[in-house]
Tab-separated table of C-alpha atoms in Angstrom:
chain	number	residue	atom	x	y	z
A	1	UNK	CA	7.903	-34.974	1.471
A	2	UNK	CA	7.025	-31.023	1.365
A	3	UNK	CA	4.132	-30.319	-1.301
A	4	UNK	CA	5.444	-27.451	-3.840
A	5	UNK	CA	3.547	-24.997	-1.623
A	6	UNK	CA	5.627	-26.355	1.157
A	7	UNK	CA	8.639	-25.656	-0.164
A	8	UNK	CA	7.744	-21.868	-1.083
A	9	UNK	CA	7.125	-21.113	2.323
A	10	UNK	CA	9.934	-23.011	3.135
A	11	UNK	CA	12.304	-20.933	1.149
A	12	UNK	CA	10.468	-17.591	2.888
A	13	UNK	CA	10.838	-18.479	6.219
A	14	UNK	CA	14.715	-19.091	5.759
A	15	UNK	CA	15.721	-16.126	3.671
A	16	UNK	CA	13.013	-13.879	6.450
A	17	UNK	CA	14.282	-15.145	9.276
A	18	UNK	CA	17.511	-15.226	8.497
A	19	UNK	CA	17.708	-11.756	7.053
A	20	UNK	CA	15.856	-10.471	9.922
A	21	UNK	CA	18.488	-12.199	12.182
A	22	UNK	CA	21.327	-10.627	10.061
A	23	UNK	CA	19.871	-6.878	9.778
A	24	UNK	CA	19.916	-6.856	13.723
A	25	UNK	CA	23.337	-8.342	14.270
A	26	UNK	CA	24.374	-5.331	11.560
A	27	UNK	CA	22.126	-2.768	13.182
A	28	UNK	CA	24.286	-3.209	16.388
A	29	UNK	CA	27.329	-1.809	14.791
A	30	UNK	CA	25.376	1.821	14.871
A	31	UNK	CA	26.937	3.021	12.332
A	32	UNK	CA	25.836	3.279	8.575
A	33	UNK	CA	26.628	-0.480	6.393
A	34	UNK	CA	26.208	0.099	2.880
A	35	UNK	CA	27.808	-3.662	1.857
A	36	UNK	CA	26.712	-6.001	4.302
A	37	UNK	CA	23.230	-6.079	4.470
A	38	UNK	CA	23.137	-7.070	0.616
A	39	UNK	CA	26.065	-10.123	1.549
A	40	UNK	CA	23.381	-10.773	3.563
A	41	UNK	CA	20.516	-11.271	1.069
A	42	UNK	CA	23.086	-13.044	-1.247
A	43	UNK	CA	24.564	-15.802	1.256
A	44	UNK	CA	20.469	-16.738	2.464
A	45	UNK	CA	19.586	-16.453	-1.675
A	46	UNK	CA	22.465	-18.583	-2.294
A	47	UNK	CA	22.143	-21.521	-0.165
A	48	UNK	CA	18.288	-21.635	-0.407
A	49	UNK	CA	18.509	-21.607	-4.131
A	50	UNK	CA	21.217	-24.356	-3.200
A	51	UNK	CA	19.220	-26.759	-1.276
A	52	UNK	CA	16.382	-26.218	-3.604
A	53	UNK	CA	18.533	-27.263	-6.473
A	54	UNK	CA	19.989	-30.430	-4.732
A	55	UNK	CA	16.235	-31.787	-3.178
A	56	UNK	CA	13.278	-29.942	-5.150
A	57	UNK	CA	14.677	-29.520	-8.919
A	58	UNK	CA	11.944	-30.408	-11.004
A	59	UNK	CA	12.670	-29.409	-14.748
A	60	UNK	CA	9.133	-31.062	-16.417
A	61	UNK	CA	7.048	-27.795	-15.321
A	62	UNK	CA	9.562	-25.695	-17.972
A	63	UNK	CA	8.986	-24.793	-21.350
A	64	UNK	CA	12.698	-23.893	-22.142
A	65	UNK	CA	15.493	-25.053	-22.286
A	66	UNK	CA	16.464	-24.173	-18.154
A	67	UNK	CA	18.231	-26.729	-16.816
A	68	UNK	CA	19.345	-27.537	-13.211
A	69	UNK	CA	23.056	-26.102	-13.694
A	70	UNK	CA	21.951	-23.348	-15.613
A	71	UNK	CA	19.297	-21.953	-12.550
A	72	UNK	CA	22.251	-22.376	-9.477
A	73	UNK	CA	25.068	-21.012	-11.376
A	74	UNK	CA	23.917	-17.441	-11.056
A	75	UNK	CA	23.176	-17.671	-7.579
A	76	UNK	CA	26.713	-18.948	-6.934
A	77	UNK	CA	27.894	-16.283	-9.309
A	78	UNK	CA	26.220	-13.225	-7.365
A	79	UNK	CA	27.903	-14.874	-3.874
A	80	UNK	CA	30.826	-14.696	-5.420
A	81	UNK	CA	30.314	-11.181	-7.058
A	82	UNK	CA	29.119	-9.840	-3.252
A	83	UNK	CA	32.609	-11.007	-1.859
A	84	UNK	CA	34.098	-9.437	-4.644
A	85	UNK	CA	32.959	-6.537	-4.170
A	86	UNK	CA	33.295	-6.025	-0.078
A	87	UNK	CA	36.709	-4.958	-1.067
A	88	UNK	CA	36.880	-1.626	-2.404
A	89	UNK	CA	36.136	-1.943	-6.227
A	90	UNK	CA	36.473	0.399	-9.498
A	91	UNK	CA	32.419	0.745	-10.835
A	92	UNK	CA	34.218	0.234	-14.213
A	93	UNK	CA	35.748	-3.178	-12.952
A	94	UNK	CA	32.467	-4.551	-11.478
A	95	UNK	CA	30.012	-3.438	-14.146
A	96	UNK	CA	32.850	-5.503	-16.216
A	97	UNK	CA	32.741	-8.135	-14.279
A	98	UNK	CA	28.963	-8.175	-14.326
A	99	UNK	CA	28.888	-8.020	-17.986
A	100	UNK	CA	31.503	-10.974	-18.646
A	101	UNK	CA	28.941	-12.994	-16.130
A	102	UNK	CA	25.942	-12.034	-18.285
A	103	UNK	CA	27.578	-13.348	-21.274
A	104	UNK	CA	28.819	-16.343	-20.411
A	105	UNK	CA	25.561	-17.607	-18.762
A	106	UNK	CA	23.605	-16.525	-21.904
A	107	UNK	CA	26.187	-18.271	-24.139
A	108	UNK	CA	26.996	-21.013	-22.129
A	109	UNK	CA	23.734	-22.339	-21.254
A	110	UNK	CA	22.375	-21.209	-24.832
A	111	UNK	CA	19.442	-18.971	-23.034
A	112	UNK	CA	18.089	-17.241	-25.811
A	113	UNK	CA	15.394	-14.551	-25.586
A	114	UNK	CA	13.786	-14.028	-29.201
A	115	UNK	CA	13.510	-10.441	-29.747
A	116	UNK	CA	12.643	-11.040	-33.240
A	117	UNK	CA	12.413	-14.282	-35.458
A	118	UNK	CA	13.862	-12.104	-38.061
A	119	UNK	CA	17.695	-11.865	-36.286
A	120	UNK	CA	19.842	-14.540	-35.860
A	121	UNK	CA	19.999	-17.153	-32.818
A	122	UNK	CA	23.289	-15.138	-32.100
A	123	UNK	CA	22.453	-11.900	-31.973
A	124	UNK	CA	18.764	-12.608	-29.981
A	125	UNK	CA	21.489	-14.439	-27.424
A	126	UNK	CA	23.368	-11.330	-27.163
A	127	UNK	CA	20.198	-8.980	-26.972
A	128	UNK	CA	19.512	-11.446	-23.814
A	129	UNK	CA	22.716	-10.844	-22.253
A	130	UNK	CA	22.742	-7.010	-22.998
A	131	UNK	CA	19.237	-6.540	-21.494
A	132	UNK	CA	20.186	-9.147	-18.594
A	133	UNK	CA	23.280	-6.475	-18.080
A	134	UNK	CA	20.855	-3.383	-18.708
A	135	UNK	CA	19.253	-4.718	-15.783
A	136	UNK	CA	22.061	-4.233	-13.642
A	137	UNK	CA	22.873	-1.175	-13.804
A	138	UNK	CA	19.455	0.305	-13.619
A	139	UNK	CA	18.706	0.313	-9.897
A	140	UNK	CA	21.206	2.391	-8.918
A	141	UNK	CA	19.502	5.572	-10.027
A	142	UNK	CA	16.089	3.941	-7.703
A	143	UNK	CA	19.124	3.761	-5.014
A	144	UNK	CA	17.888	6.783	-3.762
A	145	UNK	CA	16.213	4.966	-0.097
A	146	UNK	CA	16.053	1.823	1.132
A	147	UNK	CA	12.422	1.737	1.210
A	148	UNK	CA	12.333	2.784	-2.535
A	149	UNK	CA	14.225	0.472	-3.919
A	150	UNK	CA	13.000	-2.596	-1.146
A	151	UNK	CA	9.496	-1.555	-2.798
A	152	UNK	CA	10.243	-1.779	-6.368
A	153	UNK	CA	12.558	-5.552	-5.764
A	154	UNK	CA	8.828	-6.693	-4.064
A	155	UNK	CA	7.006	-5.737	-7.067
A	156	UNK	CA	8.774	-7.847	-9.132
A	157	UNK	CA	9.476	-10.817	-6.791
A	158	UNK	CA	5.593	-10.430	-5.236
A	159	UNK	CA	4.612	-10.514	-9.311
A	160	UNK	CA	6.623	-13.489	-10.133
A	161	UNK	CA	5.434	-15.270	-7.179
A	162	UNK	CA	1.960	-14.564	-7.946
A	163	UNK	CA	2.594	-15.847	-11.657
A	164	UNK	CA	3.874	-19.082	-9.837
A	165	UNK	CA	0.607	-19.793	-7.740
A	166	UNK	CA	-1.868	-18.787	-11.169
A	167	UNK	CA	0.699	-21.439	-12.987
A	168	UNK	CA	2.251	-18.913	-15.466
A	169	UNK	CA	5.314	-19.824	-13.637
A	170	UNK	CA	7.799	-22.999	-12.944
A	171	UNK	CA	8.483	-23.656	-9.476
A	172	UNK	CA	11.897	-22.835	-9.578
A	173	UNK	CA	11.029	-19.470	-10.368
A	174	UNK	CA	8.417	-19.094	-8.177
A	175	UNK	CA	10.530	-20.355	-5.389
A	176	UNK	CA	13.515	-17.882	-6.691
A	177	UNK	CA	10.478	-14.898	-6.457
A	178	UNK	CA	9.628	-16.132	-2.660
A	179	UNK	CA	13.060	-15.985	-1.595
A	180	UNK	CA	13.678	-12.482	-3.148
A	181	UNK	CA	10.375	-10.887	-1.910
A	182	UNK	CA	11.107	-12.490	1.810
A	183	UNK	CA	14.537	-10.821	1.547
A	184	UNK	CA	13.186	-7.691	-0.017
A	185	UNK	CA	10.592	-7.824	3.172
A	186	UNK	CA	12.968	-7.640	5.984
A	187	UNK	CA	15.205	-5.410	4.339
A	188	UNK	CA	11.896	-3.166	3.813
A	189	UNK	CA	10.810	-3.419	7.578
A	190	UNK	CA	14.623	-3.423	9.400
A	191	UNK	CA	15.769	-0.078	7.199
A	192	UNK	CA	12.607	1.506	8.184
A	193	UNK	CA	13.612	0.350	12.173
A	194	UNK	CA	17.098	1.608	11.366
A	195	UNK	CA	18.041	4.034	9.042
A	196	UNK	CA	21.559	3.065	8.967
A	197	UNK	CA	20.908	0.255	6.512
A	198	UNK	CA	21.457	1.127	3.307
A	199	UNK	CA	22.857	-0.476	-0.292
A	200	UNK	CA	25.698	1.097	-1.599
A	201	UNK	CA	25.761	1.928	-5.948
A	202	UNK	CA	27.733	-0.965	-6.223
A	203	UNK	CA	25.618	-3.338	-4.290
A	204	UNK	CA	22.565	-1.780	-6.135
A	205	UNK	CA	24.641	-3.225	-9.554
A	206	UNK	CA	24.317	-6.772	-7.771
A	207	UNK	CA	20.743	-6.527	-6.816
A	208	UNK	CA	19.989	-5.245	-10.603
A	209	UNK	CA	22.019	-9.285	-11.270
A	210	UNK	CA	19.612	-10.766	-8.867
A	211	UNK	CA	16.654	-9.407	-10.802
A	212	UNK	CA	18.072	-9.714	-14.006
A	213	UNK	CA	18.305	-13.254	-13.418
A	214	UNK	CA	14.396	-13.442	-12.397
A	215	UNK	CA	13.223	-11.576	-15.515
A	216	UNK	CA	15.426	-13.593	-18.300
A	217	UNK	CA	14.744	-16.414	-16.793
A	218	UNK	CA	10.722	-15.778	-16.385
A	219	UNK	CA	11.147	-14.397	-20.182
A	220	UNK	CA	12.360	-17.350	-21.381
A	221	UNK	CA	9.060	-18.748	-19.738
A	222	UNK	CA	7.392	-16.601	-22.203
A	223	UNK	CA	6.032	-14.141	-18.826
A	224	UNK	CA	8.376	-11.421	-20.112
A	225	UNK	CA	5.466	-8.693	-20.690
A	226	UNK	CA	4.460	-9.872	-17.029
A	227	UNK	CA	7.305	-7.875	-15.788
A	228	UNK	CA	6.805	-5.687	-18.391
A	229	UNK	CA	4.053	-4.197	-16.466
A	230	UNK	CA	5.535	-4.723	-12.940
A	231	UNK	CA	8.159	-3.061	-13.901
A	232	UNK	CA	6.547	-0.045	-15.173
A	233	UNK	CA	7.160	2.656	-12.741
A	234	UNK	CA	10.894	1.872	-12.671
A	235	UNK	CA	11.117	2.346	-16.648
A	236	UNK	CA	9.401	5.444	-16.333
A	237	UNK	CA	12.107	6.899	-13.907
A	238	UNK	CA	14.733	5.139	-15.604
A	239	UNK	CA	14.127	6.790	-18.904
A	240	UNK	CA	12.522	10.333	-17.148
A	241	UNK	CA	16.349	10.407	-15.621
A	242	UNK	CA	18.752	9.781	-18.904
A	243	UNK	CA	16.720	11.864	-21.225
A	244	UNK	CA	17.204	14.948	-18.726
A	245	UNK	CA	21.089	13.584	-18.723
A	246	UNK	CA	21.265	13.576	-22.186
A	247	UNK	CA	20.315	17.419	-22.051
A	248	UNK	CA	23.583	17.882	-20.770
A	249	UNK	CA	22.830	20.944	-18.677
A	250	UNK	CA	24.644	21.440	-15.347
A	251	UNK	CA	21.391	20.759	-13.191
A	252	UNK	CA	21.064	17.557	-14.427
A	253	UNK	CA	24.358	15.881	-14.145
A	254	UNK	CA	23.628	14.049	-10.958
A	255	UNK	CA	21.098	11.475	-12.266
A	256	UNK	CA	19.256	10.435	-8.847
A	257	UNK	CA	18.374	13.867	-8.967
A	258	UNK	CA	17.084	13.573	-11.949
A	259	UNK	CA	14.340	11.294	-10.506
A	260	UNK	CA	10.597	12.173	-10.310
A	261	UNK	CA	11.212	10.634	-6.987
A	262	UNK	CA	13.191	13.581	-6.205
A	263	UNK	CA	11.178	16.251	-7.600
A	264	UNK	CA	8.177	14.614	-5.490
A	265	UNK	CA	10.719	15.385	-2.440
A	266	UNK	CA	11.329	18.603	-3.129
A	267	UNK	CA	7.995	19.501	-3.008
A	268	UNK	CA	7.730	18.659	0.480
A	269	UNK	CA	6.215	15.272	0.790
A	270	UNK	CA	8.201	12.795	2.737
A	271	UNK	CA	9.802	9.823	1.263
A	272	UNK	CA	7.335	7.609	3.727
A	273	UNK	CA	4.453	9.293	2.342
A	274	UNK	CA	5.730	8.840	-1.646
A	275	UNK	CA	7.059	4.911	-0.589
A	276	UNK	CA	2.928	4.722	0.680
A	277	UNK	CA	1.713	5.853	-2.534
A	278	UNK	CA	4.403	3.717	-4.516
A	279	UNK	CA	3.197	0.625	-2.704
A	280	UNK	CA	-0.344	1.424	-3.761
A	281	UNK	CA	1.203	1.883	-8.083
A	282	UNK	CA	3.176	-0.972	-7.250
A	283	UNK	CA	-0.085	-3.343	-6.242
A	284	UNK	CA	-1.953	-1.669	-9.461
A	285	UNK	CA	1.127	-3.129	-11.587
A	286	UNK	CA	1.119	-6.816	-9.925
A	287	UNK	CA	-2.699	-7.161	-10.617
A	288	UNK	CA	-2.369	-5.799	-14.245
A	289	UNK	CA	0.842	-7.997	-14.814
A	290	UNK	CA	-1.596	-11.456	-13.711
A	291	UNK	CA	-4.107	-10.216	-16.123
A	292	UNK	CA	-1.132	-10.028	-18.496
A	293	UNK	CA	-0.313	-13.809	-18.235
A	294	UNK	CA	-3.627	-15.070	-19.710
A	295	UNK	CA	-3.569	-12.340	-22.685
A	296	UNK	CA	-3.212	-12.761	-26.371
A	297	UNK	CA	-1.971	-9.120	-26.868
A	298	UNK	CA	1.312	-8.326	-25.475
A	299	UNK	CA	1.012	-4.246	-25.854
A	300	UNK	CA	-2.593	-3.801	-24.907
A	301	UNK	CA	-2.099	-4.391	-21.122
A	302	UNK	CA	1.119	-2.632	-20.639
A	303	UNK	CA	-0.096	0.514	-22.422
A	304	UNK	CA	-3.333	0.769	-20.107
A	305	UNK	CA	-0.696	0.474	-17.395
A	306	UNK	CA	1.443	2.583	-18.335
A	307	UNK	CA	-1.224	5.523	-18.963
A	308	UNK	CA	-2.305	4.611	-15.504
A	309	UNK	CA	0.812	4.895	-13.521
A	310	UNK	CA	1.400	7.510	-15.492
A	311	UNK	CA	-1.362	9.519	-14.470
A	312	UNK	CA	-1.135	8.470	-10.923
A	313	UNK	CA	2.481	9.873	-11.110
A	314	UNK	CA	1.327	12.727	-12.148
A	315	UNK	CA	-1.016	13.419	-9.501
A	316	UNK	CA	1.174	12.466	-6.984
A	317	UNK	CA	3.924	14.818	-8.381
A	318	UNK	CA	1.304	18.082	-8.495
A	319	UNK	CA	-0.049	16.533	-5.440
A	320	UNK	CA	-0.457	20.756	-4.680
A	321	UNK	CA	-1.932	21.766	-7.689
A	322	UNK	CA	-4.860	19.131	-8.613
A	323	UNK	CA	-7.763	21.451	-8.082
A	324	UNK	CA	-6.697	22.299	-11.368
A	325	UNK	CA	-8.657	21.672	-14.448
A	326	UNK	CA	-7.546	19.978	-17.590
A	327	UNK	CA	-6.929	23.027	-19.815
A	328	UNK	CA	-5.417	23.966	-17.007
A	329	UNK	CA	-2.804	21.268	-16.539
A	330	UNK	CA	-2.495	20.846	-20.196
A	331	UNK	CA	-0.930	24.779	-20.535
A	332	UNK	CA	1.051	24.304	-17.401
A	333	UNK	CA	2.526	21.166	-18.662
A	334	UNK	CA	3.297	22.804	-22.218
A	335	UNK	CA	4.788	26.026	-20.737
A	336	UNK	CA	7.131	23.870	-18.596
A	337	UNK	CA	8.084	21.752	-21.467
A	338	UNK	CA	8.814	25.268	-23.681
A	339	UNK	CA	10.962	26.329	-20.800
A	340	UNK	CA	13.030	23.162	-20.492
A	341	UNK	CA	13.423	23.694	-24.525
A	342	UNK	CA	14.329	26.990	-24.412
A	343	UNK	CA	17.045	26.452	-21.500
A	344	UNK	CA	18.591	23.179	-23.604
A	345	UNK	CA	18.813	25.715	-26.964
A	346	UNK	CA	20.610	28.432	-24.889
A	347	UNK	CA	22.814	25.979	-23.345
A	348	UNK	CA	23.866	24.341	-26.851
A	349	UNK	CA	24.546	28.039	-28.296
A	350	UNK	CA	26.580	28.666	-25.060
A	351	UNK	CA	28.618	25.471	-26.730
A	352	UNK	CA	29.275	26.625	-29.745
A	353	UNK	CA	30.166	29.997	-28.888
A	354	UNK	CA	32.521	28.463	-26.886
């Protein structure tokens, strides 16, 4: 009989292996794969989340109302999705599709997030599924490498298992975190061995299911400011990106470019040396997100965060310019923002006009 640490490492050394096993048989093909490697991750995900159900399940450690069909039905939904969508696929169609799954898992297992005691049980249910479905479509824009987004799927699956072994966390969860970090590991190390492995926009909608599913499900476990703060960087750039979209000048149209990510590139540092310094944010954010677990406050630890990553973003991004002082940075940052301004109010008067 494995011990529950057992059966972490179990689920590790299957989905690792095994992924590592499938990147090289893909990597032989020589040419770029932008849909496999994630069938990949999905297939090991799906039948170690599988076995796990059948001859670990253990429902006394939760708190909600998770029950054994309610944890394997989205891995057997994402399987399903990834076949899906190997055939070529209308975005519309899948983020559809994605949605309809988000629902009826919310609904029909009665997972309920409570955003506020205030709203009813239905609408909380439907905030679950909307935010579960927000998920999804987020990582595309972080789509930009496979390094960046292998980095950011750690932080979230290294935090969750972390929040596992300091018992914030069931041991379904945990175990779902392991598997997800092993396959976010040898994804990580075989893209960086061949460059041809990549995730394609829709795949990236899939992944954003997989994570989705980690982060309800942890949220119903009441560790949903946990990710809060592992999350951080990726809300940054998430929100940094629409609010330039929203401008709607010409410049900003393509969202990815929109990234800080890809202003950091532009000024001549190498992705490897921005994924380096991401790594280092994204180990600030796991440690900040365990301290979050054992805190009364749910804002005060996410705002420190925040500020910090912030800052650290901002260093990274004037990585050029930090001999400068803080008056300094302070009237460069308000002459850029002026300029931005100015260039959105010329472009709206160029609508009108027309």
């Amino acid at each position: 009989m494995l011990t529950n640490t057992g059966i972490i490492f179990s689920g590790i050394f299957l989905c690792l292996i095994g992924c590592f096993f499938a990147f090289s048989l893909i990597s032989r093909k020589g040419a770029p794969s932008f849909k496999l490697p994630f069938f990949c991750i999905s297939f090991f995900i799906c039948c170690s989340i599988l076995i796990f159900g059948f001859f670990s399940w253990s429902g006394a450690d939760f708190i909600s109302n998770i029950s054994l069909s309610s944890f394997i039905t989205p891995a057997i939904i994402l399987f399903v999705l990834t076949l899906i969508t190997l055939a070529p696929l209308k975005q519309w169609f899948q983020l559809g599709l994605l949605f309809i799954c988000c629902i009826g898992i919310v609904f029909g297992f009665d997972l309920c997030i409570v955003f506020s005691g205030s709203f009813p049980h239905t609408v909380n249910s439907f905030l679950t599924a909307l935010c579960w479905f927000s998920i999804c479509c987020f990582p595309q824009i972080l789509n930009i490498n496979s390094g960046l987004i292998s980095i950011q799927t750690l932080t979230l699956s290294l935090g969750g298992l972390l929040l596992y072994f300091i018992d914030a966390l069931p041991l379904a969860l945990g175990f779902l975190s392991a598997c997800i970090a092993a396959c976010s590991l040898a994804f990580l190390i075989s893209g960086r061995q061949n460059m041809n492995l990549q995730l394609s926009d829709q795949m990236s909608n899939l992944l954003g299911f997989l994570l989705g599913w980690l982060v309800i499900y942890a949220s119903l476990e009441s560790a949903g400011s946990c990710f809060l703060v592992f999350a951080i960087y990726p809300l940054i750039e998430i929100v940094f990106s629409l609010c330039q979209k929203l401008t709607f000048l010409p410049h900003f149209a393509i969202i990815k470019n929109n990234t800080l990510y890809m202003r950091i590139t532009d000024s001549e540092m190498t992705p490897s040396i921005i994924n380096r310094h991401l790594f280092r944010i994204s180990a600030i954010c796991i440690l900040f997100g365990s301290f979050q677990a054992f805190s009364p406050n749910n804002y005060s630890i996410p705002l420190f965060c925040f500020l910090v990553v912030l800052w650290q973003l901002y260093r990274i991004y004037n990585w050029r310019e930090i001999s400068y002082s803080l008056k300094e940075t302070n009237q460069k940052f308000i002459r850029d923002v002026k300029e931005n301004l100015q260039e959105i109010s010329q472009t709206l008067k160029n609508k009108r006009r027309k």
